[in-house]
PDB file of C-alpha atoms in Angstrom:
ATOM      1  CA  MET A 114    -111.639 -45.484-159.632  1.00 38.00           C
ATOM      2  CA  VAL A 115    -109.780 -45.795-156.357  1.00 33.00           C
ATOM      3  CA  GLU A 116    -109.327 -43.030-153.870  1.00 32.00           C
ATOM      4  CA  VAL A 117    -106.421 -42.896-151.423  1.00 32.00           C
ATOM      5  CA  ILE A 118    -107.356 -43.705-147.826  1.00 33.00           C
ATOM      6  CA  GLU A 119    -105.351 -41.886-145.201  1.00 37.00           C
ATOM      7  CA  ASN A 120    -105.405 -43.527-141.787  1.00 40.00           C
ATOM      8  CA  SER A 121    -105.383 -41.093-138.899  1.00 40.00           C
ATOM      9  CA  TRP A 122    -104.794 -41.913-135.269  1.00 42.00           C
ATOM     10  CA  SER A 123    -105.786 -39.707-132.373  1.00 43.00           C
ATOM     11  CA  ASP A 124    -103.574 -39.183-129.329  1.00 43.00           C
ATOM     12  CA  ASP A 125    -105.144 -42.140-127.545  1.00 45.00           C
ATOM     13  CA  GLY A 126    -104.234 -44.503-130.376  1.00 44.00           C
ATOM     14  CA  LYS A 127    -107.758 -45.009-131.685  1.00 44.00           C
ATOM     15  CA  TYR A 128    -108.506 -45.278-135.364  1.00 42.00           C
ATOM     16  CA  ASP A 129    -110.047 -42.072-136.663  1.00 45.00           C
ATOM     17  CA  SER A 130    -112.701 -42.960-139.218  1.00 42.00           C
ATOM     18  CA  ASP A 131    -113.535 -39.332-139.933  1.00 44.00           C
ATOM     19  CA  HIS A 132    -110.445 -39.070-142.133  1.00 43.00           C
ATOM     20  CA  ILE A 133    -111.314 -42.053-144.323  1.00 40.00           C
ATOM     21  CA  THR A 134    -112.687 -41.691-147.831  1.00 41.00           C
ATOM     22  CA  ALA A 135    -113.201 -44.514-150.273  1.00 43.00           C
ATOM     23  CA  ASN A 136    -115.176 -45.469-153.324  1.00 44.00           C
ATOM     24  CA  GLN A 137    -117.490 -47.933-151.593  1.00 43.00           C
ATOM     25  CA  ASP A 138    -119.638 -48.290-154.724  1.00 44.00           C
ATOM     26  CA  ASP A 139    -116.812 -50.052-156.529  1.00 46.00           C
ATOM     27  CA  PRO A 140    -116.280 -53.461-154.901  1.00 45.00           C
ATOM     28  CA  SER A 141    -113.200 -54.018-157.043  1.00 44.00           C
ATOM     29  CA  SER A 142    -111.385 -51.211-155.267  1.00 44.00           C
ATOM     30  CA  SER A 143    -108.388 -52.795-153.621  1.00 45.00           C
ATOM     31  CA  LYS A 144    -105.464 -50.399-153.820  1.00 46.00           C
ATOM     32  CA  ILE A 145    -104.979 -48.721-150.447  1.00 45.00           C
ATOM     33  CA  GLU A 146    -102.222 -46.385-149.297  1.00 48.00           C
ATOM     34  CA  THR A 147    -101.815 -45.979-145.572  1.00 49.00           C
ATOM     35  CA  VAL A 148     -99.964 -42.984-144.163  1.00 49.00           C
ATOM     36  CA  VAL A 149     -98.361 -43.547-140.792  1.00 50.00           C
ATOM     37  CA  GLU A 150     -96.919 -40.862-138.506  1.00 48.00           C
ATOM     38  CA  GLY A 151     -93.280 -40.264-139.336  1.00 51.00           C
ATOM     39  CA  GLY A 152     -93.851 -40.364-143.084  1.00 53.00           C
ATOM     40  CA  HIS A 153     -93.771 -44.172-143.459  1.00 50.00           C
ATOM     41  CA  LYS A 154     -96.184 -45.578-146.067  1.00 49.00           C
ATOM     42  CA  PHE A 155     -97.549 -49.050-146.569  1.00 47.00           C
ATOM     43  CA  THR A 156     -99.045 -49.943-149.962  1.00 49.00           C
ATOM     44  CA  SER A 157    -100.720 -53.233-150.750  1.00 47.00           C
ATOM     45  CA  CYS A 158    -103.257 -54.712-153.096  1.00 48.00           C
ATOM     46  CA  GLN A 159    -105.079 -56.189-150.141  1.00 51.00           C
ATOM     47  CA  CYS A 160    -107.638 -54.256-148.124  1.00 54.00           C
ATOM     48  CA  TYR A 161    -106.358 -55.654-144.843  1.00 56.00           C
ATOM     49  CA  CYS A 162    -103.334 -53.322-145.045  1.00 62.00           C
ATOM     50  CA  CYS A 163    -105.328 -50.810-143.018  1.00 63.00           C
ATOM     51  CA  ASP A 164    -105.634 -53.273-140.154  1.00 67.00           C
ATOM     52  CA  LEU A 165    -101.973 -54.219-140.442  1.00 68.00           C
ATOM     53  CA  ALA A 166    -100.838 -50.614-140.249  1.00 70.00           C
ATOM     54  CA  PHE A 167    -103.109 -50.034-137.297  1.00 69.00           C
ATOM     55  CA  GLN A 168    -101.636 -53.022-135.471  1.00 72.00           C
ATOM     56  CA  LEU A 169     -98.120 -51.759-136.171  1.00 75.00           C
ATOM     57  CA  LYS A 170     -99.068 -48.426-134.733  1.00 73.00           C
ATOM     58  CA  ARG A 171    -100.365 -50.082-131.592  1.00 74.00           C
ATOM     59  CA  VAL A 172     -97.129 -52.052-131.246  1.00 74.00           C
ATOM     60  CA  GLU A 173     -95.134 -48.843-131.513  1.00 74.00           C
ATOM     61  CA  ARG A 174     -97.224 -47.276-128.800  1.00 72.00           C
ATOM     62  CA  ASP A 175     -96.869 -50.324-126.549  1.00 70.00           C
ATOM     63  CA  ILE A 176     -93.101 -50.286-126.937  1.00 71.00           C
ATOM     64  CA  GLN A 177     -93.005 -46.603-126.064  1.00 66.00           C
ATOM     65  CA  GLN A 178     -95.134 -47.198-122.990  1.00 64.00           C
ATOM     66  CA  LEU A 179     -92.807 -49.952-121.843  1.00 64.00           C
ATOM     67  CA  LYS A 180     -89.879 -47.591-122.175  1.00 60.00           C
ATOM     68  CA  ASN A 181     -91.686 -44.933-120.170  1.00 58.00           C
ATOM     69  CA  ARG A 182     -92.982 -47.207-117.456  1.00 53.00           C
ATOM     70  CA  ALA A 183     -93.588 -45.552-114.123  1.00 46.00           C
ATOM     71  CA  LYS A 184     -91.915 -48.445-112.323  1.00 48.00           C
ATOM     72  CA  THR A 185     -88.258 -49.279-112.410  1.00 46.00           C
ATOM     73  CA  ARG A 186     -86.035 -51.326-110.162  1.00 46.00           C
ATOM     74  CA  ASP A 187     -83.077 -50.069-108.189  1.00 47.00           C
ATOM     75  CA  GLY A 188     -79.799 -51.885-107.637  1.00 44.00           C
ATOM     76  CA  ASN A 189     -81.197 -53.841-104.669  1.00 43.00           C
ATOM     77  CA  GLY A 190     -84.101 -55.208-106.653  1.00 44.00           C
ATOM     78  CA  ASN A 191     -86.660 -53.040-104.863  1.00 49.00           C
ATOM     79  CA  THR A 192     -89.461 -51.529-106.859  1.00 48.00           C
ATOM     80  CA  LYS A 193     -89.515 -47.769-107.154  1.00 54.00           C
ATOM     81  CA  GLN A 194     -92.595 -45.917-108.273  1.00 58.00           C
ATOM     82  CA  TYR A 195     -92.668 -42.557-109.931  1.00 57.00           C
ATOM     83  CA  ALA A 196     -95.531 -40.105-110.148  1.00 58.00           C
ATOM     84  CA  THR A 197     -95.534 -37.664-113.029  1.00 49.00           C
ATOM     85  CA  ARG A 198     -97.381 -34.372-113.099  1.00 46.00           C
ATOM     86  CA  THR A 199     -97.829 -32.240-116.214  1.00 41.00           C
ATOM     87  CA  HIS A 200     -98.097 -28.500-115.686  1.00 39.00           C
ATOM     88  CA  ALA A 201    -101.150 -26.753-117.082  1.00 41.00           C
ATOM     89  CA  LYS A 202    -101.453 -23.581-119.142  1.00 43.00           C
ATOM     90  CA  GLY A 203     -99.555 -24.921-122.132  1.00 44.00           C
ATOM     91  CA  ASN A 204     -96.413 -25.780-120.215  1.00 47.00           C
ATOM     92  CA  GLU A 205     -95.512 -29.314-121.216  1.00 44.00           C
ATOM     93  CA  LYS A 206     -92.752 -29.713-118.654  1.00 46.00           C
ATOM     94  CA  ASN A 207     -93.164 -32.890-116.589  1.00 48.00           C
ATOM     95  CA  GLU A 208     -92.003 -33.426-113.027  1.00 55.00           C
ATOM     96  CA  SER A 209     -91.185 -36.945-111.872  1.00 58.00           C
ATOM     97  CA  HIS A 210     -91.434 -37.739-108.170  1.00 68.00           C
ATOM     98  CA  GLU A 211     -90.020 -40.919-106.664  1.00 78.00           C
ATOM     99  CA  ILE A 212     -92.455 -42.719-104.386  1.00 85.00           C
ATOM    100  CA  GLY A 213     -90.837 -44.943-101.774  1.00 89.00           C
ATOM    101  CA  SER A 214     -92.282 -47.559 -99.447  1.00 91.00           C
ATOM    102  CA  ASP A 215     -92.205 -45.637 -96.158  1.00 94.00           C
ATOM    103  CA  VAL A 216     -95.366 -45.231 -94.087  1.00 96.00           C
ATOM    104  CA  ILE A 217     -96.346 -42.215 -91.975  1.00 96.00           C
ATOM    105  CA  ILE A 218     -98.706 -42.325 -89.000  1.00 97.00           C
ATOM    106  CA  ILE A 219    -100.007 -39.035 -87.619  1.00 97.00           C
ATOM    107  CA  GLY A 220    -102.149 -39.410 -84.535  1.00 96.00           C
ATOM    108  CA  ASP A 221    -103.063 -38.643 -80.956  1.00 97.00           C
ATOM    109  CA  SER A 222    -102.499 -40.856 -77.921  1.00 96.00           C
ATOM    110  CA  ILE A 223    -104.749 -43.617 -79.317  1.00 97.00           C
ATOM    111  CA  VAL A 224    -101.920 -44.764 -81.632  1.00 96.00           C
ATOM    112  CA  LYS A 225     -99.165 -44.531 -79.013  1.00 93.00           C
ATOM    113  CA  ASN A 226     -99.094 -48.302 -78.376  1.00 92.00           C
ATOM    114  CA  ILE A 227     -98.929 -49.286 -82.039  1.00 93.00           C
ATOM    115  CA  GLN A 228     -95.617 -50.990 -82.734  1.00 91.00           C
ATOM    116  CA  PRO A 229     -94.378 -50.293 -86.277  1.00 90.00           C
ATOM    117  CA  ARG A 230     -92.708 -53.704 -86.597  1.00 88.00           C
ATOM    118  CA  LYS A 231     -96.111 -55.368 -86.170  1.00 88.00           C
ATOM    119  CA  LEU A 232     -97.674 -53.073 -88.729  1.00 91.00           C
ATOM    120  CA  THR A 233     -95.360 -53.631 -91.683  1.00 91.00           C
ATOM    121  CA  ARG A 234     -91.806 -54.512 -92.627  1.00 90.00           C
ATOM    122  CA  LYS A 235     -91.500 -51.146 -94.279  1.00 92.00           C
ATOM    123  CA  LYS A 236     -90.049 -48.155 -92.501  1.00 93.00           C
ATOM    124  CA  VAL A 237     -92.694 -46.421 -90.394  1.00 95.00           C
ATOM    125  CA  HIS A 238     -92.505 -42.812 -89.221  1.00 94.00           C
ATOM    126  CA  LYS A 239     -94.917 -42.434 -86.297  1.00 95.00           C
ATOM    127  CA  TYR A 240     -95.754 -38.945 -85.047  1.00 95.00           C
ATOM    128  CA  THR A 241     -97.917 -38.903 -81.908  1.00 95.00           C
ATOM    129  CA  PHE A 242     -99.390 -35.788 -80.327  1.00 96.00           C
ATOM    130  CA  PRO A 243    -100.889 -36.770 -76.930  1.00 95.00           C
ATOM    131  CA  GLY A 244    -103.457 -34.324 -75.629  1.00 95.00           C
ATOM    132  CA  LYS A 245    -103.593 -32.272 -78.820  1.00 96.00           C
ATOM    133  CA  THR A 246    -106.734 -31.683 -80.807  1.00 96.00           C
ATOM    134  CA  ALA A 247    -106.870 -32.031 -84.577  1.00 96.00           C
ATOM    135  CA  GLY A 248    -106.639 -28.259 -84.937  1.00 95.00           C
ATOM    136  CA  GLU A 249    -103.527 -28.067 -82.751  1.00 96.00           C
ATOM    137  CA  ILE A 250    -101.507 -30.507 -84.860  1.00 95.00           C
ATOM    138  CA  GLU A 251     -99.489 -28.479 -87.342  1.00 92.00           C
ATOM    139  CA  ILE A 252     -97.738 -30.995 -89.542  1.00 91.00           C
ATOM    140  CA  GLU A 253     -95.832 -28.318 -91.439  1.00 86.00           C
ATOM    141  CA  LYS A 254     -94.099 -27.370 -88.150  1.00 88.00           C
ATOM    142  CA  GLU A 255     -94.049 -30.672 -86.283  1.00 86.00           C
ATOM    143  CA  ILE A 256     -92.684 -32.937 -89.036  1.00 87.00           C
ATOM    144  CA  ASN A 257     -89.239 -32.708 -90.608  1.00 84.00           C
ATOM    145  CA  PHE A 258     -90.015 -33.396 -94.249  1.00 79.00           C
ATOM    146  CA  ASP A 259     -86.321 -33.556 -95.162  1.00 77.00           C
ATOM    147  CA  ASN A 260     -86.242 -36.992 -93.526  1.00 76.00           C
ATOM    148  CA  LEU A 261     -89.158 -38.191 -95.643  1.00 79.00           C
ATOM    149  CA  LYS A 262     -87.444 -38.767 -98.970  1.00 78.00           C
ATOM    150  CA  PRO A 263     -88.458 -40.471-101.142  1.00 84.00           C
ATOM    151  CA  ILE A 264     -92.163 -39.702-100.906  1.00 90.00           C
ATOM    152  CA  PRO A 265     -94.006 -42.063 -98.498  1.00 94.00           C
ATOM    153  CA  SER A 266     -96.353 -44.553-100.081  1.00 95.00           C
ATOM    154  CA  HIS A 267     -99.038 -44.281 -97.372  1.00 96.00           C
ATOM    155  CA  VAL A 268    -100.082 -41.753 -94.729  1.00 97.00           C
ATOM    156  CA  ILE A 269    -102.462 -42.682 -91.879  1.00 98.00           C
ATOM    157  CA  ILE A 270    -104.242 -40.020 -89.822  1.00 98.00           C
ATOM    158  CA  HIS A 271    -105.965 -40.767 -86.518  1.00 98.00           C
ATOM    159  CA  VAL A 272    -107.044 -37.611 -84.685  1.00 97.00           C
ATOM    160  CA  GLY A 273    -110.096 -36.065 -83.054  1.00 97.00           C
ATOM    161  CA  THR A 274    -110.129 -37.912 -79.724  1.00 96.00           C
ATOM    162  CA  ASN A 275    -109.300 -34.758 -77.783  1.00 96.00           C
ATOM    163  CA  ASN A 276    -111.789 -32.653 -79.759  1.00 96.00           C
ATOM    164  CA  LEU A 277    -114.800 -34.607 -78.498  1.00 96.00           C
ATOM    165  CA  PRO A 278    -115.131 -33.100 -74.986  1.00 95.00           C
ATOM    166  CA  LEU A 279    -114.514 -29.549 -76.231  1.00 95.00           C
ATOM    167  CA  GLU A 280    -116.399 -29.204 -79.511  1.00 96.00           C
ATOM    168  CA  SER A 281    -119.564 -30.234 -81.266  1.00 96.00           C
ATOM    169  CA  ALA A 282    -119.556 -33.085 -83.763  1.00 97.00           C
ATOM    170  CA  THR A 283    -119.618 -30.618 -86.645  1.00 97.00           C
ATOM    171  CA  GLU A 284    -116.701 -28.564 -85.292  1.00 97.00           C
ATOM    172  CA  CYS A 285    -114.716 -31.718 -84.584  1.00 97.00           C
ATOM    173  CA  ALA A 286    -115.252 -32.989 -88.136  1.00 98.00           C
ATOM    174  CA  GLN A 287    -114.260 -29.618 -89.587  1.00 97.00           C
ATOM    175  CA  LYS A 288    -110.941 -29.659 -87.693  1.00 97.00           C
ATOM    176  CA  ILE A 289    -110.256 -33.206 -88.870  1.00 98.00           C
ATOM    177  CA  GLU A 290    -111.060 -32.265 -92.459  1.00 97.00           C
ATOM    178  CA  LYS A 291    -108.710 -29.286 -92.286  1.00 97.00           C
ATOM    179  CA  LEU A 292    -105.839 -31.512 -91.153  1.00 97.00           C
ATOM    180  CA  ALA A 293    -106.678 -34.071 -93.845  1.00 97.00           C
ATOM    181  CA  LYS A 294    -106.530 -31.351 -96.498  1.00 97.00           C
ATOM    182  CA  LYS A 295    -103.143 -30.165 -95.219  1.00 95.00           C
ATOM    183  CA  THR A 296    -101.849 -33.730 -95.306  1.00 96.00           C
ATOM    184  CA  LYS A 297    -103.105 -34.301 -98.842  1.00 95.00           C
ATOM    185  CA  THR A 298    -101.485 -31.035 -99.948  1.00 94.00           C
ATOM    186  CA  GLN A 299     -98.203 -32.004 -98.318  1.00 93.00           C
ATOM    187  CA  PHE A 300     -98.277 -35.561 -99.709  1.00 94.00           C
ATOM    188  CA  PRO A 301    -100.159 -35.302-103.034  1.00 94.00           C
ATOM    189  CA  TYR A 302     -98.687 -38.551-104.390  1.00 94.00           C
ATOM    190  CA  SER A 303     -99.237 -40.706-101.280  1.00 95.00           C
ATOM    191  CA  LYS A 304    -102.259 -42.845-100.433  1.00 96.00           C
ATOM    192  CA  ILE A 305    -103.967 -41.288 -97.432  1.00 97.00           C
ATOM    193  CA  GLY A 306    -106.171 -43.091 -94.919  1.00 97.00           C
ATOM    194  CA  LEU A 307    -108.322 -41.219 -92.401  1.00 98.00           C
ATOM    195  CA  SER A 308    -109.001 -43.359 -89.340  1.00 98.00           C
ATOM    196  CA  GLY A 309    -112.362 -43.171 -87.584  1.00 98.00           C
ATOM    197  CA  LEU A 310    -112.672 -42.349 -83.896  1.00 98.00           C
ATOM    198  CA  THR A 311    -112.535 -45.292 -81.501  1.00 97.00           C
ATOM    199  CA  MET A 312    -114.879 -46.135 -78.639  1.00 94.00           C
ATOM    200  CA  ARG A 313    -114.429 -44.426 -75.278  1.00 93.00           C
ATOM    201  CA  HIS A 314    -116.367 -44.747 -71.998  1.00 91.00           C
ATOM    202  CA  ASP A 315    -114.604 -42.275 -69.733  1.00 92.00           C
ATOM    203  CA  ILE A 316    -117.355 -39.827 -70.686  1.00 90.00           C
ATOM    204  CA  ALA A 317    -120.706 -40.295 -72.407  1.00 90.00           C
ATOM    205  CA  MET A 318    -119.748 -39.765 -76.058  1.00 92.00           C
ATOM    206  CA  LEU A 319    -121.206 -42.700 -77.974  1.00 94.00           C
ATOM    207  CA  GLU A 320    -123.685 -40.739 -80.096  1.00 95.00           C
ATOM    208  CA  LYS A 321    -121.200 -37.969 -80.808  1.00 96.00           C
ATOM    209  CA  ILE A 322    -118.513 -40.490 -81.857  1.00 97.00           C
ATOM    210  CA  GLN A 323    -120.940 -42.129 -84.272  1.00 96.00           C
ATOM    211  CA  GLU A 324    -121.949 -38.767 -85.706  1.00 97.00           C
ATOM    212  CA  VAL A 325    -118.330 -37.653 -86.168  1.00 98.00           C
ATOM    213  CA  ASN A 326    -117.402 -40.939 -87.837  1.00 97.00           C
ATOM    214  CA  LYS A 327    -120.293 -40.532 -90.248  1.00 97.00           C
ATOM    215  CA  LYS A 328    -119.005 -37.092 -91.134  1.00 98.00           C
ATOM    216  CA  ILE A 329    -115.468 -38.467 -91.523  1.00 98.00           C
ATOM    217  CA  GLY A 330    -116.803 -40.946 -94.066  1.00 97.00           C
ATOM    218  CA  HIS A 331    -118.253 -38.065 -96.094  1.00 97.00           C
ATOM    219  CA  ILE A 332    -114.954 -36.187 -95.805  1.00 97.00           C
ATOM    220  CA  CYS A 333    -113.079 -39.159 -97.237  1.00 97.00           C
ATOM    221  CA  LYS A 334    -115.407 -39.322-100.241  1.00 97.00           C
ATOM    222  CA  LYS A 335    -115.067 -35.586-100.755  1.00 96.00           C
ATOM    223  CA  LEU A 336    -111.253 -35.620-100.609  1.00 96.00           C
ATOM    224  CA  GLU A 337    -110.990 -38.984-102.423  1.00 96.00           C
ATOM    225  CA  ILE A 338    -109.047 -40.637 -99.607  1.00 97.00           C
ATOM    226  CA  SER A 339    -109.665 -43.885 -97.730  1.00 97.00           C
ATOM    227  CA  PHE A 340    -111.821 -44.219 -94.626  1.00 98.00           C
ATOM    228  CA  ILE A 341    -110.513 -46.641 -91.990  1.00 97.00           C
ATOM    229  CA  ASP A 342    -113.540 -47.915 -90.085  1.00 97.00           C
ATOM    230  CA  ASN A 343    -112.899 -48.730 -86.418  1.00 97.00           C
ATOM    231  CA  SER A 344    -116.477 -49.519 -85.411  1.00 95.00           C
ATOM    232  CA  THR A 345    -115.508 -53.073 -84.399  1.00 95.00           C
ATOM    233  CA  ILE A 346    -113.468 -51.679 -81.501  1.00 96.00           C
ATOM    234  CA  ASP A 347    -115.874 -51.907 -78.545  1.00 94.00           C
ATOM    235  CA  ASP A 348    -115.678 -51.431 -74.783  1.00 92.00           C
ATOM    236  CA  THR A 349    -113.758 -54.709 -74.361  1.00 95.00           C
ATOM    237  CA  CYS A 350    -110.889 -53.051 -76.239  1.00 96.00           C
ATOM    238  CA  LEU A 351    -110.367 -50.298 -73.639  1.00 96.00           C
ATOM    239  CA  ASN A 352    -107.945 -50.295 -70.736  1.00 95.00           C
ATOM    240  CA  GLY A 353    -108.652 -49.095 -67.205  1.00 94.00           C
ATOM    241  CA  SER A 354    -108.831 -45.463 -68.300  1.00 94.00           C
ATOM    242  CA  LYS A 355    -111.883 -46.283 -70.458  1.00 94.00           C
ATOM    243  CA  LEU A 356    -110.272 -44.020 -73.060  1.00 94.00           C
ATOM    244  CA  HIS A 357    -107.119 -45.630 -74.401  1.00 96.00           C
ATOM    245  CA  LEU A 358    -106.894 -49.015 -76.049  1.00 96.00           C
ATOM    246  CA  ASN A 359    -105.676 -52.146 -74.328  1.00 95.00           C
ATOM    247  CA  ALA A 360    -103.618 -54.827 -76.070  1.00 95.00           C
ATOM    248  CA  LYS A 361    -106.693 -56.225 -77.813  1.00 95.00           C
ATOM    249  CA  GLY A 362    -107.829 -52.822 -79.022  1.00 95.00           C
ATOM    250  CA  SER A 363    -104.396 -51.859 -80.315  1.00 95.00           C
ATOM    251  CA  ALA A 364    -104.158 -55.192 -82.148  1.00 95.00           C
ATOM    252  CA  ILE A 365    -107.500 -54.615 -83.866  1.00 96.00           C
ATOM    253  CA  LEU A 366    -106.487 -51.069 -84.826  1.00 96.00           C
ATOM    254  CA  VAL A 367    -103.263 -52.459 -86.321  1.00 95.00           C
ATOM    255  CA  VAL A 368    -105.296 -54.927 -88.395  1.00 95.00           C
ATOM    256  CA  HIS A 369    -107.398 -52.071 -89.755  1.00 96.00           C
ATOM    257  CA  PHE A 370    -104.256 -50.156 -90.670  1.00 97.00           C
ATOM    258  CA  ILE A 371    -102.747 -53.244 -92.333  1.00 96.00           C
ATOM    259  CA  ASN A 372    -105.882 -53.687 -94.454  1.00 95.00           C
ATOM    260  CA  PHE A 373    -105.458 -50.123 -95.664  1.00 96.00           C
ATOM    261  CA  LEU A 374    -101.751 -50.607 -96.421  1.00 95.00           C
ATOM    262  CA  LYS A 375    -102.471 -53.773 -98.384  1.00 93.00           C
ATOM    263  CA  GLY A 376    -105.032 -51.989-100.489  1.00 88.00           C
ATOM    264  CA  GLY A 377    -107.955 -53.933 -99.086  1.00 63.00           C
ATOM    265  CA  SER A 378    -111.240 -52.558 -97.845  1.00 51.00           C
ATOM    266  CA  ALA A 379    -110.350 -50.050 -95.156  1.00 49.00           C
ATOM    267  CA  SER A 380    -113.994 -49.469 -94.341  1.00 46.00           C
ATOM    268  CA  VAL A 381    -117.029 -51.668 -93.977  1.00 42.00           C
ATOM    269  CA  SER A 382    -120.403 -50.398 -95.109  1.00 41.00           C
ATOM    270  CA  PRO A 383    -123.385 -51.003 -92.802  1.00 41.00           C
ATOM    271  CA  ARG A 384    -124.928 -53.327 -95.397  1.00 44.00           C
ATOM    272  CA  LYS A 385    -121.760 -55.393 -95.631  1.00 45.00           C
ATOM    273  CA  GLN A 386    -121.491 -55.430 -91.843  1.00 43.00           C
ATOM    274  CA  ARG A 387    -125.000 -56.896 -91.625  1.00 46.00           C
ATOM    275  CA  HIS A 388    -124.010 -59.645 -94.067  1.00 46.00           C
ATOM    276  CA  GLN A 389    -120.930 -60.402 -91.969  1.00 45.00           C
ATOM    277  CA  ASP A 390    -123.037 -60.609 -88.794  1.00 44.00           C
ATOM    278  CA  PHE A 391    -125.686 -62.806 -90.440  1.00 46.00           C
ATOM    279  CA  PRO A 392    -124.018 -66.214 -89.869  1.00 51.00           C
ATOM    280  CA  ARG A 393    -123.397 -65.415 -86.200  1.00 50.00           C
ATOM    281  CA  SER A 394    -126.987 -64.343 -85.547  1.00 55.00           C
ATOM    282  CA  THR A 395    -128.322 -67.326 -87.497  1.00 55.00           C
ATOM    283  CA  ILE A 396    -126.288 -69.809 -85.475  1.00 56.00           C
ATOM    284  CA  GLN A 397    -127.456 -68.184 -82.258  1.00 60.00           C
ATOM    285  CA  LYS A 398    -131.105 -68.421 -83.297  1.00 57.00           C
ATOM    286  CA  LEU A 399    -130.686 -72.052 -84.372  1.00 58.00           C
ATOM    287  CA  GLY A 400    -129.172 -72.833 -80.994  1.00 62.00           C
ATOM    288  CA  GLU A 401    -132.128 -71.274 -79.214  1.00 60.00           C
ATOM    289  CA  LEU A 402    -134.530 -73.220 -81.444  1.00 57.00           C
ATOM    290  CA  LEU A 403    -132.772 -76.502 -80.705  1.00 58.00           C
ATOM    291  CA  GLU A 404    -133.029 -75.840 -76.983  1.00 62.00           C
ATOM    292  CA  VAL A 405    -136.778 -75.350 -77.354  1.00 58.00           C
ATOM    293  CA  ILE A 406    -137.100 -78.606 -79.339  1.00 59.00           C
ATOM    294  CA  VAL A 407    -134.802 -80.732 -77.182  1.00 54.00           C
ATOM    295  CA  GLN A 408    -136.193 -79.566 -73.812  1.00 56.00           C
ATOM    296  CA  PRO A 409    -139.708 -81.093 -74.254  1.00 53.00           C
ATOM    297  CA  GLN A 410    -138.136 -84.380 -75.398  1.00 52.00           C
ATOM    298  CA  LYS A 411    -136.089 -84.533 -72.204  1.00 50.00           C
ATOM    299  CA  ASN A 412    -139.229 -83.992 -70.136  1.00 55.00           C
ATOM    300  CA  ILE A 413    -141.005 -86.817 -72.037  1.00 51.00           C
ATOM    301  CA  HIS A 414    -138.149 -89.265 -71.288  1.00 53.00           C
ATOM    302  CA  ARG A 415    -138.261 -88.304 -67.619  1.00 55.00           C
ATOM    303  CA  ARG A 416    -142.011 -88.984 -67.412  1.00 56.00           C
ATOM    304  CA  LYS A 417    -141.624 -92.408 -69.012  1.00 54.00           C
ATOM    305  CA  ASN A 418    -138.958 -93.317 -66.473  1.00 55.00           C
TER     306      ASN A 418
END
């Protein structure tokens, strides 16, 4: 006795064994009928027909995925990306949004010296708001979104410098988070990077800067955006104002932004930072040890002479 085995595939293309029935007690059972979506049937005297039909189904799915790829190429050979969103509540209508290669920078006076041509070959829209706090920057009013089509691939935010003298670390972080949320709402398909506050010595703010940056890191995890760590920018990166960056500081900030645009690690964890500093500290200690060893030998040669 042979029972018909109906193969069933779920939406993700996996083989559904719950719909399989067979006379396993009869090893001579070999006739298998496989029902494939669309009404096509495969019948064989060999048991491996099930695997064959399953492979055919996978091929069909792969072909369909290739046809519906999210990436296509325009007439100039440039890659265009598309983001698709399916509406909830039973509405199966999909919206496709073209994602371009443009980059947006939203920041205070710290980013004023960044030259877009040194950042990337892509088109960069830089919006600077000198003197404004994070809460005073209203992107929905300050930015003409009609000029930002297609959707930018990346958005970089660097704000909070002007909040430090006026607000507590908690209030400053809250204003930054609010702007980050607005940006993510406005650009839901773009990759967003939130840049940490840079060093300043015009006023005593070191501890507050570190506290705000720690909170910014938590904000990035909460909003699922990237944190751009600027902790390597020290007092040697400041100009005469002890607030704004000099050429060295701006160059380092550009490197951090480039790492984010290239999809690399935009932030460095304290543990990783310690590993990076290990060779430098080791070499320094070895140098000090050699001086201790070599110095007595020099004194011995002098005594012999």
